[in-house]
Short mmCIF file of C-alpha atoms in Angstrom, two decimals:
data_model
loop_
_atom_site.label_atom_id
_atom_site.label_comp_id
_atom_site.label_asym_id
_atom_site.label_seq_id
_atom_site.Cartn_x
_atom_site.Cartn_y
_atom_site.Cartn_z
CA MET A 1375 39.06 94.07 151.59
CA SER A 1376 39.08 95.15 155.16
CA GLY A 1377 36.23 97.56 156.07
CA ALA A 1378 34.38 96.98 152.76
CA THR A 1379 30.61 96.50 152.79
CA HIS A 1380 30.02 93.36 150.73
CA VAL A 1381 27.19 93.15 148.24
CA VAL A 1382 24.19 91.26 149.74
CA ALA A 1383 21.32 90.36 147.53
CA THR A 1384 17.69 90.73 148.79
CA ASP A 1385 14.59 88.86 147.47
CA ALA A 1386 12.86 92.19 146.74
CA ASP A 1387 15.47 93.58 144.35
CA PRO A 1388 18.64 91.54 144.16
CA PHE A 1389 20.45 94.13 142.11
CA ARG A 1390 19.81 97.17 144.27
CA PRO A 1391 22.78 96.33 146.70
CA VAL A 1392 25.06 96.03 143.62
CA LEU A 1393 24.10 99.66 142.63
CA ALA A 1394 24.55 100.88 146.11
CA ALA A 1395 28.07 99.44 146.14
CA VAL A 1396 28.90 101.02 142.74
CA ALA A 1397 27.68 104.33 144.11
CA THR A 1398 30.33 104.25 146.88
CA GLY A 1399 33.07 104.06 144.28
CA ARG A 1400 34.78 101.13 145.93
CA PRO A 1401 36.17 98.26 143.85
CA PHE A 1402 34.48 94.90 143.72
CA SER A 1403 36.18 91.64 144.57
CA VAL A 1404 36.34 88.85 141.99
CA ASP A 1405 33.45 87.09 143.67
CA GLU A 1406 31.36 90.20 143.97
CA ALA A 1407 31.86 91.04 140.34
CA ARG A 1408 31.03 87.48 139.33
CA ASN A 1409 27.84 87.72 141.35
CA ALA A 1410 26.86 91.11 139.87
CA PHE A 1411 27.38 90.06 136.29
CA GLY A 1412 25.69 86.80 137.01
CA LEU A 1413 22.53 88.67 138.18
CA ILE A 1414 22.63 90.65 134.91
CA MET A 1415 22.86 87.52 132.78
CA ASP A 1416 20.16 85.73 134.81
CA GLY A 1417 17.70 88.55 134.08
CA ALA A 1418 17.59 89.86 137.63
CA ALA A 1419 18.39 93.52 136.62
CA SER A 1420 16.43 96.09 134.54
CA GLU A 1421 17.89 97.79 131.52
CA ALA A 1422 18.14 100.98 133.56
CA GLN A 1423 20.00 99.27 136.35
CA ILE A 1424 22.33 97.59 134.00
CA ALA A 1425 23.16 100.85 132.23
CA ALA A 1426 23.73 102.55 135.64
CA PHE A 1427 25.94 99.78 136.76
CA LEU A 1428 28.11 99.66 133.62
CA MET A 1429 28.48 103.47 133.53
CA GLY A 1430 29.29 103.64 137.24
CA LEU A 1431 32.08 101.11 136.70
CA ARG A 1432 33.39 103.03 133.77
CA VAL A 1433 33.29 106.50 135.41
CA ARG A 1434 35.02 105.09 138.50
CA GLY A 1435 37.38 103.03 136.45
CA GLU A 1436 37.03 99.25 136.07
CA ARG A 1437 39.55 96.90 137.75
CA GLN A 1438 41.20 93.72 136.72
CA GLU A 1439 39.42 91.83 139.51
CA GLU A 1440 36.18 93.00 138.11
CA LEU A 1441 37.02 91.96 134.66
CA LEU A 1442 38.07 88.48 135.90
CA GLY A 1443 34.78 88.17 137.85
CA ALA A 1444 32.74 89.17 134.83
CA VAL A 1445 34.55 86.75 132.53
CA LEU A 1446 34.08 83.89 135.01
CA ALA A 1447 30.37 84.68 135.09
CA VAL A 1448 30.04 84.72 131.36
CA ARG A 1449 32.10 81.56 130.81
CA SER A 1450 30.05 79.63 133.30
CA ARG A 1451 26.90 80.30 131.24
CA MET A 1452 28.23 79.99 127.71
CA LEU A 1453 27.41 77.18 125.32
CA ALA A 1454 30.89 75.82 124.75
CA ILE A 1455 32.59 73.95 121.89
CA GLU A 1456 34.28 70.77 123.06
CA GLU A 1457 37.64 69.32 121.96
CA PRO A 1458 39.11 72.19 119.96
CA PRO A 1459 42.22 71.17 117.94
CA PRO A 1460 45.58 71.91 119.60
CA GLY A 1461 46.91 75.44 118.85
CA ALA A 1462 43.49 76.95 117.89
CA ILE A 1463 43.55 80.69 118.17
CA ASP A 1464 41.20 83.65 118.17
CA VAL A 1465 41.85 87.12 116.76
CA CYS A 1466 39.40 89.62 118.13
CA GLY A 1467 39.22 93.30 119.00
CA THR A 1468 37.06 94.57 121.84
CA GLY A 1469 35.33 97.18 119.72
CA GLY A 1470 34.35 100.50 121.22
CA ASP A 1471 37.45 102.38 120.04
CA GLY A 1472 35.25 104.84 118.13
CA HIS A 1473 37.36 104.80 114.91
CA GLY A 1474 34.94 102.90 112.64
CA THR A 1475 37.62 101.10 110.77
CA LEU A 1476 37.28 98.30 108.24
CA ASN A 1477 37.01 94.77 109.74
CA VAL A 1478 40.61 93.75 110.35
CA SER A 1479 40.37 90.67 112.62
CA THR A 1480 37.77 89.02 110.37
CA ALA A 1481 40.05 89.38 107.37
CA VAL A 1482 43.01 88.09 109.46
CA ALA A 1483 40.98 84.96 110.27
CA PHE A 1484 40.77 84.01 106.54
CA VAL A 1485 44.52 84.71 106.04
CA VAL A 1486 45.80 82.81 109.03
CA SER A 1487 43.53 79.80 108.50
CA ALA A 1488 44.85 79.60 104.89
CA LEU A 1489 48.21 78.88 106.44
CA GLY A 1490 46.87 75.88 108.38
CA VAL A 1491 46.22 77.54 111.75
CA PRO A 1492 42.93 76.53 113.35
CA VAL A 1493 40.99 79.74 113.98
CA ALA A 1494 37.94 79.97 116.23
CA LYS A 1495 36.80 83.50 115.54
CA HIS A 1496 34.46 84.90 118.11
CA GLY A 1497 32.50 88.04 117.13
CA ASN A 1498 29.27 89.95 117.47
CA ARG A 1499 27.06 92.41 115.67
CA ALA A 1500 27.93 96.12 116.08
CA LEU A 1501 26.93 97.54 119.41
CA SER A 1502 29.13 100.60 119.67
CA SER A 1503 30.45 100.64 116.03
CA LEU A 1504 29.11 100.52 112.45
CA SER A 1505 29.98 96.98 111.48
CA GLY A 1506 30.85 94.09 113.72
CA ALA A 1507 32.25 90.78 112.68
CA SER A 1508 28.75 89.12 112.35
CA ASP A 1509 27.52 92.08 110.33
CA VAL A 1510 30.32 91.93 107.76
CA LEU A 1511 30.12 88.11 107.53
CA GLY A 1512 26.40 88.37 106.86
CA ALA A 1513 27.03 90.82 104.06
CA LEU A 1514 29.61 88.39 102.64
CA GLY A 1515 27.07 85.59 102.58
CA VAL A 1516 28.73 83.57 105.24
CA PRO A 1517 26.17 81.50 107.24
CA LEU A 1518 26.71 81.53 110.99
CA GLU A 1519 26.33 78.07 112.35
CA SER A 1520 25.03 77.87 115.97
CA ASP A 1521 25.21 74.19 116.78
CA CYS A 1522 28.24 73.55 119.03
CA ALA A 1523 28.88 69.99 117.93
CA THR A 1524 28.78 71.02 114.18
CA LEU A 1525 31.10 73.93 114.88
CA GLY A 1526 33.54 71.70 116.80
CA ALA A 1527 33.69 69.22 113.90
CA GLU A 1528 34.20 72.03 111.38
CA LEU A 1529 37.05 73.53 113.43
CA ARG A 1530 38.83 70.18 113.67
CA GLU A 1531 38.34 69.37 109.96
CA ARG A 1532 38.40 72.67 108.18
CA ARG A 1533 40.48 74.98 110.53
CA LEU A 1534 38.03 77.92 110.47
CA ILE A 1535 34.82 78.67 112.25
CA PHE A 1536 32.96 81.88 113.07
CA MET A 1537 31.04 81.94 116.31
CA ALA A 1538 28.32 84.60 116.72
CA ALA A 1539 28.28 85.70 120.35
CA PRO A 1540 24.49 85.57 120.84
CA SER A 1541 24.38 81.87 119.83
CA HIS A 1542 26.93 80.96 122.51
CA HIS A 1543 26.10 83.56 125.17
CA PRO A 1544 22.27 83.64 125.26
CA ALA A 1545 22.38 85.05 128.70
CA MET A 1546 24.08 88.26 127.33
CA ARG A 1547 20.81 89.13 125.78
CA HIS A 1548 19.77 90.70 129.01
CA ALA A 1549 22.52 93.37 128.66
CA ALA A 1550 22.12 94.00 124.92
CA GLY A 1551 19.50 96.78 125.27
CA ALA A 1552 21.48 98.74 127.78
CA ARG A 1553 24.68 98.41 125.78
CA ARG A 1554 22.91 99.59 122.61
CA ALA A 1555 21.39 102.51 124.54
CA LEU A 1556 24.73 103.56 126.00
CA GLY A 1557 26.52 103.22 122.68
CA VAL A 1558 29.97 103.47 124.34
CA ARG A 1559 32.58 101.05 125.45
CA THR A 1560 31.67 99.21 128.64
CA LEU A 1561 33.29 96.31 130.55
CA PHE A 1562 31.31 93.95 128.37
CA ASN A 1563 33.41 94.94 125.37
CA LEU A 1564 36.51 93.55 127.23
CA VAL A 1565 34.69 90.50 128.51
CA GLY A 1566 33.54 89.27 125.02
CA PRO A 1567 37.00 88.40 123.58
CA LEU A 1568 37.96 86.68 126.86
CA ALA A 1569 35.03 84.30 126.76
CA ASN A 1570 35.75 82.42 123.57
CA PRO A 1571 33.36 79.49 123.34
CA ALA A 1572 36.02 77.20 122.00
CA ARG A 1573 38.17 77.94 125.05
CA VAL A 1574 41.20 78.76 122.95
CA THR A 1575 44.44 79.31 124.87
CA ARG A 1576 46.12 81.42 122.22
CA GLN A 1577 44.70 84.89 121.44
CA LEU A 1578 45.51 88.18 119.69
CA VAL A 1579 43.24 90.62 121.45
CA GLY A 1580 42.89 94.32 120.60
CA VAL A 1581 41.90 96.83 123.25
CA PRO A 1582 41.16 100.62 122.74
CA GLU A 1583 43.04 101.88 125.76
CA ALA A 1584 46.60 100.91 126.73
CA VAL A 1585 45.63 100.85 130.42
CA TRP A 1586 43.75 97.57 129.68
CA LEU A 1587 46.69 95.74 128.16
CA GLU A 1588 48.06 94.01 131.30
CA PRO A 1589 44.62 93.46 132.96
CA VAL A 1590 43.45 91.56 129.83
CA VAL A 1591 46.56 89.44 129.64
CA THR A 1592 46.59 88.87 133.38
CA THR A 1593 42.98 87.73 133.30
CA LEU A 1594 43.70 85.31 130.42
CA ARG A 1595 46.80 83.94 132.18
CA ASP A 1596 44.75 83.35 135.34
CA LEU A 1597 42.24 81.44 133.21
CA GLY A 1598 44.88 79.12 131.76
CA SER A 1599 45.87 80.72 128.42
CA GLU A 1600 49.21 79.66 126.86
CA ARG A 1601 50.18 82.60 124.66
CA VAL A 1602 48.46 86.00 124.36
CA TRP A 1603 49.17 89.30 122.80
CA ALA A 1604 47.02 92.14 123.93
CA VAL A 1605 47.57 95.16 121.60
CA CYS A 1606 46.61 98.81 121.42
CA GLY A 1607 47.64 100.95 118.47
CA GLU A 1608 48.42 104.63 118.89
CA VAL A 1609 46.56 106.94 116.50
CA THR A 1610 48.66 109.82 115.36
CA GLY A 1611 47.87 112.59 112.82
CA ALA A 1612 44.22 111.47 112.77
CA GLY A 1613 42.89 114.97 112.28
CA PRO A 1614 40.02 116.91 113.91
CA GLY A 1615 36.99 115.00 114.97
CA VAL A 1616 38.71 111.64 115.37
CA PRO A 1617 38.81 110.17 118.79
CA SER A 1618 42.18 110.44 120.59
CA ARG A 1619 41.92 107.00 122.13
CA GLY A 1620 43.86 104.10 120.73
CA VAL A 1621 42.75 101.59 118.14
CA ASP A 1622 42.07 97.92 119.05
CA GLU A 1623 44.47 96.35 116.59
CA VAL A 1624 48.09 96.54 115.49
CA THR A 1625 48.17 99.74 113.40
CA LEU A 1626 49.98 101.52 110.65
CA SER A 1627 49.08 104.93 112.24
CA GLY A 1628 51.75 104.85 114.95
CA PRO A 1629 53.41 102.58 117.43
CA THR A 1630 51.45 99.73 118.92
CA GLU A 1631 51.85 98.86 122.58
CA ILE A 1632 51.86 95.14 123.40
CA ALA A 1633 51.50 93.13 126.53
CA ALA A 1634 52.53 89.60 125.68
CA LEU A 1635 52.06 86.40 127.69
CA GLU A 1636 55.04 84.32 126.74
CA ASN A 1637 56.19 81.31 128.76
CA GLY A 1638 54.08 82.32 131.71
CA GLU A 1639 55.57 85.82 131.92
CA ILE A 1640 53.96 89.16 130.84
CA ILE A 1641 56.25 91.23 128.70
CA ARG A 1642 55.66 94.74 127.50
CA THR A 1643 57.08 95.96 124.19
CA ILE A 1644 56.45 98.28 121.20
CA LEU A 1645 55.91 97.41 117.53
CA THR A 1646 56.13 99.87 114.72
CA PRO A 1647 55.15 99.37 111.01
CA ASP A 1648 58.69 99.80 109.74
CA MET A 1649 59.75 96.80 111.84
CA ALA A 1650 57.50 94.76 109.48
CA GLY A 1651 58.73 96.53 106.42
CA LEU A 1652 55.41 98.30 105.96
CA PRO A 1653 54.67 101.99 105.37
CA SER A 1654 52.86 104.13 107.90
CA ALA A 1655 49.40 105.32 107.13
CA PRO A 1656 46.79 107.42 108.96
CA ILE A 1657 43.89 105.65 110.61
CA SER A 1658 41.59 107.44 108.18
CA ALA A 1659 43.15 105.28 105.39
CA ILE A 1660 41.14 102.26 106.68
CA ALA A 1661 37.97 104.07 107.56
CA GLY A 1662 34.97 101.83 107.11
CA GLY A 1663 31.31 102.13 106.76
CA GLY A 1664 28.35 99.81 107.10
CA PRO A 1665 28.39 96.02 106.63
CA VAL A 1666 28.04 96.12 102.85
CA GLU A 1667 30.80 98.68 102.33
CA ASN A 1668 33.15 96.73 104.68
CA ALA A 1669 32.29 93.43 103.03
CA GLU A 1670 33.16 94.85 99.60
CA ALA A 1671 36.51 96.07 100.89
CA LEU A 1672 37.30 92.69 102.53
CA LEU A 1673 36.44 90.79 99.35
CA ALA A 1674 38.63 93.18 97.28
CA LEU A 1675 41.43 92.63 99.75
CA LEU A 1676 41.24 88.85 99.33
CA LYS A 1677 41.15 89.25 95.63
CA GLY A 1678 44.54 91.05 95.77
CA ALA A 1679 43.77 94.74 96.32
CA HIS A 1680 46.72 96.63 97.64
CA GLY A 1681 46.88 99.58 100.10
CA PRO A 1682 46.68 100.40 103.82
CA TYR A 1683 43.86 97.90 104.45
CA ARG A 1684 45.92 95.02 103.10
CA ASP A 1685 49.05 96.19 104.91
CA THR A 1686 47.07 96.41 108.24
CA VAL A 1687 45.71 92.90 107.77
CA LEU A 1688 49.21 91.59 106.92
CA LEU A 1689 50.70 93.23 110.08
CA ASN A 1690 47.98 91.73 112.27
CA ALA A 1691 48.17 88.34 110.56
CA ALA A 1692 51.95 88.26 111.18
CA CYS A 1693 51.43 88.89 114.89
CA ALA A 1694 48.64 86.20 115.01
CA LEU A 1695 50.97 83.75 113.36
CA HIS A 1696 53.53 84.38 116.20
CA VAL A 1697 50.78 83.81 118.76
CA ALA A 1698 49.94 80.55 116.98
CA GLY A 1699 53.55 79.42 117.16
CA ARG A 1700 54.21 79.68 113.43
CA GLY A 1701 57.20 81.99 113.93
CA VAL A 1702 59.18 83.74 116.56
CA ALA A 1703 58.62 87.49 116.17
CA LEU A 1704 59.35 88.26 119.84
CA GLN A 1705 62.53 87.29 121.60
CA ALA A 1706 64.10 88.52 124.82
CA GLY A 1707 61.36 91.06 125.17
CA ARG A 1708 61.96 92.65 121.74
CA ILE A 1709 60.37 92.41 118.39
CA VAL A 1710 62.59 90.62 115.85
CA PRO A 1711 62.04 92.60 112.59
CA GLU A 1712 63.49 89.90 110.33
CA ALA A 1713 61.17 87.29 111.75
CA LEU A 1714 58.24 89.62 111.65
CA ARG A 1715 58.82 90.41 107.95
CA GLU A 1716 58.97 86.75 107.14
CA LEU A 1717 55.55 86.27 108.74
CA VAL A 1718 54.24 89.23 106.76
CA ALA A 1719 55.52 87.62 103.59
CA LEU A 1720 53.75 84.35 104.52
CA ALA A 1721 50.44 86.21 105.02
CA ALA A 1722 50.92 88.04 101.71
CA HIS A 1723 51.61 84.82 99.89
CA VAL A 1724 48.27 83.18 100.75
CA ILE A 1725 46.44 86.30 99.69
CA ASP A 1726 48.32 86.46 96.38
CA ASN A 1727 47.94 82.79 95.55
CA GLY A 1728 44.18 82.78 96.26
CA ALA A 1729 44.29 80.51 99.34
CA ALA A 1730 42.77 83.10 101.65
CA LEU A 1731 39.99 83.90 99.19
CA SER A 1732 39.30 80.16 98.94
CA ARG A 1733 38.71 80.06 102.71
CA LEU A 1734 36.02 82.74 102.22
CA GLN A 1735 34.48 80.69 99.36
CA ALA A 1736 34.49 77.60 101.57
CA ALA A 1737 32.85 79.53 104.47
CA ARG A 1738 30.11 80.86 102.12
CA ASN A 1739 29.40 77.25 101.05
CA GLY A 1740 28.93 76.18 104.66
CA GLY A 1741 32.45 74.67 105.02
CA ALA A 1742 32.67 72.83 101.66
CA GLU A 1743 36.21 73.30 100.51
CA ALA A 1744 36.56 75.25 97.35
CA ALA A 1745 38.37 73.46 94.50
CA SER A 1746 41.00 76.09 94.41
CA ASP A 1747 41.91 75.92 98.06
CA ARG A 1748 45.67 75.52 98.19
CA SER A 1749 45.70 75.93 102.01
CA GLY A 1750 48.82 78.06 102.01
CA SER A 1751 50.98 75.14 100.84
CA GLY A 1752 53.18 77.37 98.67
CA SER A 1753 51.63 76.37 95.39
#
């Protein structure tokens, strides 16, 4: 950038020039952002400095170049899983949307893996919400393995693993205190889903603000992803006291905006519940609570409970199946309702025949397959 004053670290306080640059309001280059986030993860910034930096970026408005730089810094320090199976996917929201919904993407992971899709689910404990993926899995009795070699073998053999972010991103611990203290969405929420330790190239990513749809997809494209849907659901009729921002999943509460990476191109489109043959429902219909409450709802869902939570999971699972290449729900830039409904039916089938529940039982047993696991074969 011509005329820009570049960030230059000093031995006395290497992060002070970063804060000085944030204070000017100018955007960071990819390299500058990578350096700044690298300093955070190397322990070279205090909690107060990290909080000031993250809020400075948010108030000014974060840029795609800054997101890419942050992701590069995180990926270069993560403990990665080698040799994931072809076609492995992740389904993950950024969190930070403020709606406190039941855990959708965690439930989707059980459903999609029951259909034979390898799922490398990346998640964390709640930092700006009530129950993150790791929280609800803990309440369900699912042990979270941390050894990368073991996880890699389980993903290749059993098609489903859950990766707790702290186990694979130990350097992120330096930012945890500041993120908890802020309690709001920061750029780290967006970085997390883009730094999957299994280096998946297919992802369904939820973001809480539609402005981030294309930056997220562009970042993943630049990092070599094959197929990505970034989604942001519109919340309508939510009532007083409910945040007006979007929800980080495909929703029944209104239209969902999508930025899709398909065959190297980024496509924008809209998906509505009726396209999938599902009824609309307000966001309050899937309001969650703490880990125990959310775990009970997820278990009931896998045991066959009907309602808006099931429908939301079916809708998101159908989109994940498209991302995994199990159907073609998007053609010529438009959603194909008939194909989307077929994918919804596939997802419903593995809930109703117990295959998705058996994936939870297997995960509880540390990967040992439950005897009743039919793996979505249609039995």
